[in-house]
Amino acid sequence: VLNEILNDCDAVKKVREVQTNIVLFYLYQNGSTAHAYCKSLAQEGISAAAFGKYTIRLVTHMDVHMKDIHKAADKIKSILS
């Protein structure tokens, strides 16, 4: 779900193939930095880690329900689009 939403976001250049619960994606280098986006995501209650200047890592956990992932995905899309 997250990778599909991220692929539709204007600021996202590429989403790495998801094989586990870790989602890693790259931002276009002409916009905000990963750190700035992570700060905005944190204000919405979404924990994300900047991996370099233009890479962000998201991790889902087994105890997170699908409805919560959809809710987070909507917030992520509003911030990254």
PDB file of N, CA and C in Angstrom:
ATOM      1  N   VAL A   1       0.829  -1.194   0.000  1.00  0.00           N
ATOM      2  CA  VAL A   1       0.000   0.000   0.000  1.00  0.00           C
ATOM      3  C   VAL A   1       0.874   1.260   0.000  1.00  0.00           C
ATOM      4  N   LEU A   2       1.850   1.328   0.909  1.00  0.00           N
ATOM      5  CA  LEU A   2       2.685   2.530   0.988  1.00  0.00           C
ATOM      6  C   LEU A   2       3.465   2.766  -0.301  1.00  0.00           C
ATOM      7  N   ASN A   3       4.014   1.707  -0.872  1.00  0.00           N
ATOM      8  CA  ASN A   3       4.786   1.907  -2.098  1.00  0.00           C
ATOM      9  C   ASN A   3       3.915   2.420  -3.240  1.00  0.00           C
ATOM     10  N   GLU A   4       2.661   1.969  -3.309  1.00  0.00           N
ATOM     11  CA  GLU A   4       1.751   2.452  -4.351  1.00  0.00           C
ATOM     12  C   GLU A   4       1.449   3.934  -4.168  1.00  0.00           C
ATOM     13  N   ILE A   5       1.182   4.345  -2.946  1.00  0.00           N
ATOM     14  CA  ILE A   5       0.911   5.756  -2.645  1.00  0.00           C
ATOM     15  C   ILE A   5       2.146   6.599  -2.944  1.00  0.00           C
ATOM     16  N   LEU A   6       3.306   6.125  -2.513  1.00  0.00           N
ATOM     17  CA  LEU A   6       4.539   6.884  -2.727  1.00  0.00           C
ATOM     18  C   LEU A   6       4.844   7.079  -4.205  1.00  0.00           C
ATOM     19  N   ASN A   7       4.569   6.061  -5.019  1.00  0.00           N
ATOM     20  CA  ASN A   7       4.806   6.188  -6.462  1.00  0.00           C
ATOM     21  C   ASN A   7       3.960   7.280  -7.100  1.00  0.00           C
ATOM     22  N   ASP A   8       2.863   7.667  -6.442  1.00  0.00           N
ATOM     23  CA  ASP A   8       1.985   8.717  -6.968  1.00  0.00           C
ATOM     24  C   ASP A   8       2.318  10.108  -6.421  1.00  0.00           C
ATOM     25  N   CYS A   9       3.311  10.215  -5.567  1.00  0.00           N
ATOM     26  CA  CYS A   9       3.662  11.502  -4.960  1.00  0.00           C
ATOM     27  C   CYS A   9       4.637  12.279  -5.843  1.00  0.00           C
ATOM     28  N   ASP A  10       4.386  13.567  -5.986  1.00  0.00           N
ATOM     29  CA  ASP A  10       5.205  14.420  -6.849  1.00  0.00           C
ATOM     30  C   ASP A  10       6.673  14.482  -6.430  1.00  0.00           C
ATOM     31  N   ALA A  11       6.934  14.469  -5.139  1.00  0.00           N
ATOM     32  CA  ALA A  11       8.304  14.634  -4.643  1.00  0.00           C
ATOM     33  C   ALA A  11       9.124  13.350  -4.711  1.00  0.00           C
ATOM     34  N   VAL A  12       8.474  12.220  -4.969  1.00  0.00           N
ATOM     35  CA  VAL A  12       9.161  10.927  -4.938  1.00  0.00           C
ATOM     36  C   VAL A  12       9.675  10.554  -6.318  1.00  0.00           C
ATOM     37  N   LYS A  13      10.968  10.338  -6.380  1.00  0.00           N
ATOM     38  CA  LYS A  13      11.618   9.951  -7.636  1.00  0.00           C
ATOM     39  C   LYS A  13      11.481   8.451  -7.880  1.00  0.00           C
ATOM     40  N   LYS A  14      11.741   7.656  -6.817  1.00  0.00           N
ATOM     41  CA  LYS A  14      11.724   6.199  -6.978  1.00  0.00           C
ATOM     42  C   LYS A  14      11.489   5.538  -5.628  1.00  0.00           C
ATOM     43  N   VAL A  15      10.732   4.443  -5.651  1.00  0.00           N
ATOM     44  CA  VAL A  15      10.525   3.622  -4.461  1.00  0.00           C
ATOM     45  C   VAL A  15      11.247   2.302  -4.714  1.00  0.00           C
ATOM     46  N   ARG A  16      12.103   1.929  -3.774  1.00  0.00           N
ATOM     47  CA  ARG A  16      12.784   0.639  -3.923  1.00  0.00           C
ATOM     48  C   ARG A  16      11.784  -0.488  -3.793  1.00  0.00           C
ATOM     49  N   GLU A  17      12.063  -1.575  -4.462  1.00  0.00           N
ATOM     50  CA  GLU A  17      11.193  -2.743  -4.374  1.00  0.00           C
ATOM     51  C   GLU A  17      11.058  -3.171  -2.917  1.00  0.00           C
ATOM     52  N   VAL A  18       9.827  -3.342  -2.487  1.00  0.00           N
ATOM     53  CA  VAL A  18       9.554  -3.694  -1.099  1.00  0.00           C
ATOM     54  C   VAL A  18       9.557  -5.211  -0.962  1.00  0.00           C
ATOM     55  N   GLN A  19      10.432  -5.709  -0.068  1.00  0.00           N
ATOM     56  CA  GLN A  19      10.516  -7.146   0.158  1.00  0.00           C
ATOM     57  C   GLN A  19      10.204  -7.513   1.613  1.00  0.00           C
ATOM     58  N   THR A  20      10.241  -6.521   2.482  1.00  0.00           N
ATOM     59  CA  THR A  20       9.978  -6.758   3.900  1.00  0.00           C
ATOM     60  C   THR A  20       9.027  -5.672   4.384  1.00  0.00           C
ATOM     61  N   ASN A  21       9.114  -5.339   5.646  1.00  0.00           N
ATOM     62  CA  ASN A  21       8.281  -4.271   6.201  1.00  0.00           C
ATOM     63  C   ASN A  21       8.964  -2.905   6.096  1.00  0.00           C
ATOM     64  N   ILE A  22      10.071  -2.839   5.395  1.00  0.00           N
ATOM     65  CA  ILE A  22      10.829  -1.595   5.231  1.00  0.00           C
ATOM     66  C   ILE A  22      10.555  -1.009   3.844  1.00  0.00           C
ATOM     67  N   VAL A  23      10.190   0.268   3.829  1.00  0.00           N
ATOM     68  CA  VAL A  23       9.954   0.974   2.573  1.00  0.00           C
ATOM     69  C   VAL A  23      10.991   2.088   2.471  1.00  0.00           C
ATOM     70  N   LEU A  24      11.801   2.029   1.438  1.00  0.00           N
ATOM     71  CA  LEU A  24      12.854   3.015   1.212  1.00  0.00           C
ATOM     72  C   LEU A  24      12.556   3.721  -0.096  1.00  0.00           C
ATOM     73  N   PHE A  25      12.567   5.069  -0.058  1.00  0.00           N
ATOM     74  CA  PHE A  25      12.283   5.797  -1.285  1.00  0.00           C
ATOM     75  C   PHE A  25      13.180   7.020  -1.421  1.00  0.00           C
ATOM     76  N   TYR A  26      13.336   7.432  -2.672  1.00  0.00           N
ATOM     77  CA  TYR A  26      14.235   8.525  -3.031  1.00  0.00           C
ATOM     78  C   TYR A  26      13.431   9.730  -3.496  1.00  0.00           C
ATOM     79  N   LEU A  27      13.875  10.896  -3.069  1.00  0.00           N
ATOM     80  CA  LEU A  27      13.217  12.144  -3.443  1.00  0.00           C
ATOM     81  C   LEU A  27      13.949  12.803  -4.606  1.00  0.00           C
ATOM     82  N   TYR A  28      13.224  13.613  -5.363  1.00  0.00           N
ATOM     83  CA  TYR A  28      13.886  14.433  -6.375  1.00  0.00           C
ATOM     84  C   TYR A  28      14.798  15.422  -5.659  1.00  0.00           C
ATOM     85  N   GLN A  29      15.947  15.680  -6.227  1.00  0.00           N
ATOM     86  CA  GLN A  29      16.941  16.521  -5.568  1.00  0.00           C
ATOM     87  C   GLN A  29      16.723  18.011  -5.777  1.00  0.00           C
ATOM     88  N   ASN A  30      15.620  18.386  -6.373  1.00  0.00           N
ATOM     89  CA  ASN A  30      15.342  19.805  -6.588  1.00  0.00           C
ATOM     90  C   ASN A  30      14.295  20.345  -5.614  1.00  0.00           C
ATOM     91  N   GLY A  31      13.914  19.532  -4.639  1.00  0.00           N
ATOM     92  CA  GLY A  31      12.890  19.944  -3.680  1.00  0.00           C
ATOM     93  C   GLY A  31      13.415  19.918  -2.259  1.00  0.00           C
ATOM     94  N   SER A  32      12.516  19.724  -1.323  1.00  0.00           N
ATOM     95  CA  SER A  32      12.890  19.661   0.088  1.00  0.00           C
ATOM     96  C   SER A  32      13.753  18.440   0.365  1.00  0.00           C
ATOM     97  N   THR A  33      14.502  18.514   1.436  1.00  0.00           N
ATOM     98  CA  THR A  33      15.368  17.394   1.819  1.00  0.00           C
ATOM     99  C   THR A  33      14.573  16.338   2.586  1.00  0.00           C
ATOM    100  N   ALA A  34      15.180  15.185   2.723  1.00  0.00           N
ATOM    101  CA  ALA A  34      14.565  14.101   3.485  1.00  0.00           C
ATOM    102  C   ALA A  34      14.327  14.539   4.927  1.00  0.00           C
ATOM    103  N   HIS A  35      15.270  15.253   5.498  1.00  0.00           N
ATOM    104  CA  HIS A  35      15.125  15.710   6.883  1.00  0.00           C
ATOM    105  C   HIS A  35      13.892  16.609   7.033  1.00  0.00           C
ATOM    106  N   ALA A  36      13.685  17.507   6.093  1.00  0.00           N
ATOM    107  CA  ALA A  36      12.533  18.415   6.156  1.00  0.00           C
ATOM    108  C   ALA A  36      11.222  17.635   6.052  1.00  0.00           C
ATOM    109  N   TYR A  37      11.168  16.666   5.144  1.00  0.00           N
ATOM    110  CA  TYR A  37       9.959  15.856   5.012  1.00  0.00           C
ATOM    111  C   TYR A  37       9.724  15.011   6.264  1.00  0.00           C
ATOM    112  N   CYS A  38      10.787  14.450   6.829  1.00  0.00           N
ATOM    113  CA  CYS A  38      10.643  13.640   8.047  1.00  0.00           C
ATOM    114  C   CYS A  38      10.100  14.480   9.193  1.00  0.00           C
ATOM    115  N   LYS A  39      10.513  15.726   9.255  1.00  0.00           N
ATOM    116  CA  LYS A  39      10.002  16.627  10.289  1.00  0.00           C
ATOM    117  C   LYS A  39       8.505  16.870  10.093  1.00  0.00           C
ATOM    118  N   SER A  40       8.086  17.079   8.860  1.00  0.00           N
ATOM    119  CA  SER A  40       6.662  17.276   8.560  1.00  0.00           C
ATOM    120  C   SER A  40       5.862  16.011   8.862  1.00  0.00           C
ATOM    121  N   LEU A  41       6.411  14.864   8.527  1.00  0.00           N
ATOM    122  CA  LEU A  41       5.737  13.598   8.811  1.00  0.00           C
ATOM    123  C   LEU A  41       5.600  13.386  10.316  1.00  0.00           C
ATOM    124  N   ALA A  42       6.635  13.735  11.064  1.00  0.00           N
ATOM    125  CA  ALA A  42       6.598  13.583  12.528  1.00  0.00           C
ATOM    126  C   ALA A  42       5.495  14.440  13.138  1.00  0.00           C
ATOM    127  N   GLN A  43       5.263  15.612  12.577  1.00  0.00           N
ATOM    128  CA  GLN A  43       4.202  16.480  13.076  1.00  0.00           C
ATOM    129  C   GLN A  43       2.824  15.852  12.867  1.00  0.00           C
ATOM    130  N   GLU A  44       2.737  14.902  11.946  1.00  0.00           N
ATOM    131  CA  GLU A  44       1.488  14.182  11.690  1.00  0.00           C
ATOM    132  C   GLU A  44       1.464  12.833  12.399  1.00  0.00           C
ATOM    133  N   GLY A  45       2.468  12.571  13.230  1.00  0.00           N
ATOM    134  CA  GLY A  45       2.508  11.321  13.988  1.00  0.00           C
ATOM    135  C   GLY A  45       3.104  10.145  13.230  1.00  0.00           C
ATOM    136  N   ILE A  46       3.802  10.429  12.140  1.00  0.00           N
ATOM    137  CA  ILE A  46       4.407   9.374  11.319  1.00  0.00           C
ATOM    138  C   ILE A  46       5.924   9.403  11.520  1.00  0.00           C
ATOM    139  N   SER A  47       6.447   8.294  11.983  1.00  0.00           N
ATOM    140  CA  SER A  47       7.883   8.185  12.214  1.00  0.00           C
ATOM    141  C   SER A  47       8.574   7.750  10.925  1.00  0.00           C
ATOM    142  N   ALA A  48       9.536   8.541  10.488  1.00  0.00           N
ATOM    143  CA  ALA A  48      10.309   8.246   9.281  1.00  0.00           C
ATOM    144  C   ALA A  48      11.750   8.649   9.543  1.00  0.00           C
ATOM    145  N   ALA A  49      12.666   8.007   8.854  1.00  0.00           N
ATOM    146  CA  ALA A  49      14.090   8.309   9.040  1.00  0.00           C
ATOM    147  C   ALA A  49      14.702   8.784   7.738  1.00  0.00           C
ATOM    148  N   ALA A  50      15.473   9.860   7.831  1.00  0.00           N
ATOM    149  CA  ALA A  50      16.214  10.343   6.676  1.00  0.00           C
ATOM    150  C   ALA A  50      17.476   9.493   6.540  1.00  0.00           C
ATOM    151  N   PHE A  51      17.675   8.944   5.362  1.00  0.00           N
ATOM    152  CA  PHE A  51      18.878   8.165   5.050  1.00  0.00           C
ATOM    153  C   PHE A  51      19.642   8.954   3.993  1.00  0.00           C
ATOM    154  N   GLY A  52      20.413   9.903   4.409  1.00  0.00           N
ATOM    155  CA  GLY A  52      21.065  10.785   3.463  1.00  0.00           C
ATOM    156  C   GLY A  52      20.177  11.982   3.186  1.00  0.00           C
ATOM    157  N   LYS A  53      20.597  12.798   2.245  1.00  0.00           N
ATOM    158  CA  LYS A  53      19.906  14.056   1.990  1.00  0.00           C
ATOM    159  C   LYS A  53      18.563  13.887   1.281  1.00  0.00           C
ATOM    160  N   TYR A  54      18.430  12.852   0.453  1.00  0.00           N
ATOM    161  CA  TYR A  54      17.214  12.699  -0.348  1.00  0.00           C
ATOM    162  C   TYR A  54      16.618  11.290  -0.313  1.00  0.00           C
ATOM    163  N   THR A  55      16.840  10.574   0.772  1.00  0.00           N
ATOM    164  CA  THR A  55      16.301   9.221   0.920  1.00  0.00           C
ATOM    165  C   THR A  55      15.576   9.112   2.251  1.00  0.00           C
ATOM    166  N   ILE A  56      14.401   8.483   2.237  1.00  0.00           N
ATOM    167  CA  ILE A  56      13.598   8.307   3.450  1.00  0.00           C
ATOM    168  C   ILE A  56      13.272   6.835   3.631  1.00  0.00           C
ATOM    169  N   ARG A  57      13.275   6.425   4.889  1.00  0.00           N
ATOM    170  CA  ARG A  57      12.948   5.041   5.253  1.00  0.00           C
ATOM    171  C   ARG A  57      11.718   5.030   6.150  1.00  0.00           C
ATOM    172  N   LEU A  58      10.750   4.211   5.777  1.00  0.00           N
ATOM    173  CA  LEU A  58       9.556   3.969   6.584  1.00  0.00           C
ATOM    174  C   LEU A  58       9.544   2.488   6.962  1.00  0.00           C
ATOM    175  N   VAL A  59       9.063   2.179   8.157  1.00  0.00           N
ATOM    176  CA  VAL A  59       8.963   0.795   8.601  1.00  0.00           C
ATOM    177  C   VAL A  59       7.573   0.566   9.183  1.00  0.00           C
ATOM    178  N   THR A  60       6.932  -0.496   8.734  1.00  0.00           N
ATOM    179  CA  THR A  60       5.650  -0.872   9.332  1.00  0.00           C
ATOM    180  C   THR A  60       5.903  -2.008  10.319  1.00  0.00           C
ATOM    181  N   HIS A  61       4.990  -2.179  11.230  1.00  0.00           N
ATOM    182  CA  HIS A  61       5.127  -3.216  12.251  1.00  0.00           C
ATOM    183  C   HIS A  61       3.907  -4.119  12.230  1.00  0.00           C
ATOM    184  N   MET A  62       4.063  -5.329  12.750  1.00  0.00           N
ATOM    185  CA  MET A  62       2.984  -6.315  12.747  1.00  0.00           C
ATOM    186  C   MET A  62       1.744  -5.837  13.500  1.00  0.00           C
ATOM    187  N   ASP A  63       1.947  -5.007  14.514  1.00  0.00           N
ATOM    188  CA  ASP A  63       0.811  -4.559  15.317  1.00  0.00           C
ATOM    189  C   ASP A  63       0.075  -3.359  14.722  1.00  0.00           C
ATOM    190  N   VAL A  64       0.480  -2.914  13.551  1.00  0.00           N
ATOM    191  CA  VAL A  64      -0.191  -1.804  12.875  1.00  0.00           C
ATOM    192  C   VAL A  64      -1.260  -2.394  11.952  1.00  0.00           C
ATOM    193  N   HIS A  65      -2.482  -1.930  12.100  1.00  0.00           N
ATOM    194  CA  HIS A  65      -3.594  -2.433  11.298  1.00  0.00           C
ATOM    195  C   HIS A  65      -3.626  -1.758   9.930  1.00  0.00           C
ATOM    196  N   MET A  66      -4.185  -2.453   8.959  1.00  0.00           N
ATOM    197  CA  MET A  66      -4.239  -1.943   7.590  1.00  0.00           C
ATOM    198  C   MET A  66      -4.956  -0.592   7.521  1.00  0.00           C
ATOM    199  N   LYS A  67      -5.998  -0.386   8.322  1.00  0.00           N
ATOM    200  CA  LYS A  67      -6.705   0.907   8.292  1.00  0.00           C
ATOM    201  C   LYS A  67      -5.775   2.034   8.732  1.00  0.00           C
ATOM    202  N   ASP A  68      -4.863   1.740   9.661  1.00  0.00           N
ATOM    203  CA  ASP A  68      -3.894   2.744  10.102  1.00  0.00           C
ATOM    204  C   ASP A  68      -2.847   3.024   9.031  1.00  0.00           C
ATOM    205  N   ILE A  69      -2.488   2.003   8.283  1.00  0.00           N
ATOM    206  CA  ILE A  69      -1.543   2.194   7.178  1.00  0.00           C
ATOM    207  C   ILE A  69      -2.173   3.070   6.111  1.00  0.00           C
ATOM    208  N   HIS A  70      -3.444   2.848   5.808  1.00  0.00           N
ATOM    209  CA  HIS A  70      -4.142   3.689   4.823  1.00  0.00           C
ATOM    210  C   HIS A  70      -4.238   5.134   5.313  1.00  0.00           C
ATOM    211  N   LYS A  71      -4.507   5.301   6.592  1.00  0.00           N
ATOM    212  CA  LYS A  71      -4.582   6.638   7.185  1.00  0.00           C
ATOM    213  C   LYS A  71      -3.230   7.355   7.074  1.00  0.00           C
ATOM    214  N   ALA A  72      -2.164   6.634   7.403  1.00  0.00           N
ATOM    215  CA  ALA A  72      -0.816   7.199   7.304  1.00  0.00           C
ATOM    216  C   ALA A  72      -0.469   7.499   5.849  1.00  0.00           C
ATOM    217  N   ALA A  73      -0.865   6.613   4.954  1.00  0.00           N
ATOM    218  CA  ALA A  73      -0.575   6.808   3.531  1.00  0.00           C
ATOM    219  C   ALA A  73      -1.231   8.084   3.013  1.00  0.00           C
ATOM    220  N   ASP A  74      -2.441   8.359   3.442  1.00  0.00           N
ATOM    221  CA  ASP A  74      -3.118   9.599   3.026  1.00  0.00           C
ATOM    222  C   ASP A  74      -2.361  10.831   3.517  1.00  0.00           C
ATOM    223  N   LYS A  75      -1.873  10.785   4.752  1.00  0.00           N
ATOM    224  CA  LYS A  75      -1.097  11.902   5.303  1.00  0.00           C
ATOM    225  C   LYS A  75       0.224  12.059   4.557  1.00  0.00           C
ATOM    226  N   ILE A  76       0.875  10.935   4.279  1.00  0.00           N
ATOM    227  CA  ILE A  76       2.143  10.963   3.543  1.00  0.00           C
ATOM    228  C   ILE A  76       1.934  11.587   2.170  1.00  0.00           C
ATOM    229  N   LYS A  77       0.889  11.168   1.495  1.00  0.00           N
ATOM    230  CA  LYS A  77       0.617  11.708   0.152  1.00  0.00           C
ATOM    231  C   LYS A  77       0.377  13.213   0.193  1.00  0.00           C
ATOM    232  N   SER A  78      -0.339  13.687   1.201  1.00  0.00           N
ATOM    233  CA  SER A  78      -0.605  15.125   1.279  1.00  0.00           C
ATOM    234  C   SER A  78       0.675  15.912   1.530  1.00  0.00           C
ATOM    235  N   ILE A  79       1.624  15.337   2.226  1.00  0.00           N
ATOM    236  CA  ILE A  79       2.882  16.025   2.524  1.00  0.00           C
ATOM    237  C   ILE A  79       3.847  15.971   1.346  1.00  0.00           C
ATOM    238  N   LEU A  80       3.888  14.847   0.651  1.00  0.00           N
ATOM    239  CA  LEU A  80       4.872  14.665  -0.436  1.00  0.00           C
ATOM    240  C   LEU A  80       4.355  15.066  -1.809  1.00  0.00           C
ATOM    241  N   SER A  81       3.109  15.504  -1.906  1.00  0.00           N
ATOM    242  CA  SER A  81       2.581  15.889  -3.222  1.00  0.00           C
ATOM    243  C   SER A  81       2.478  17.395  -3.343  1.00  0.00           C
TER     244      SER A  81
END
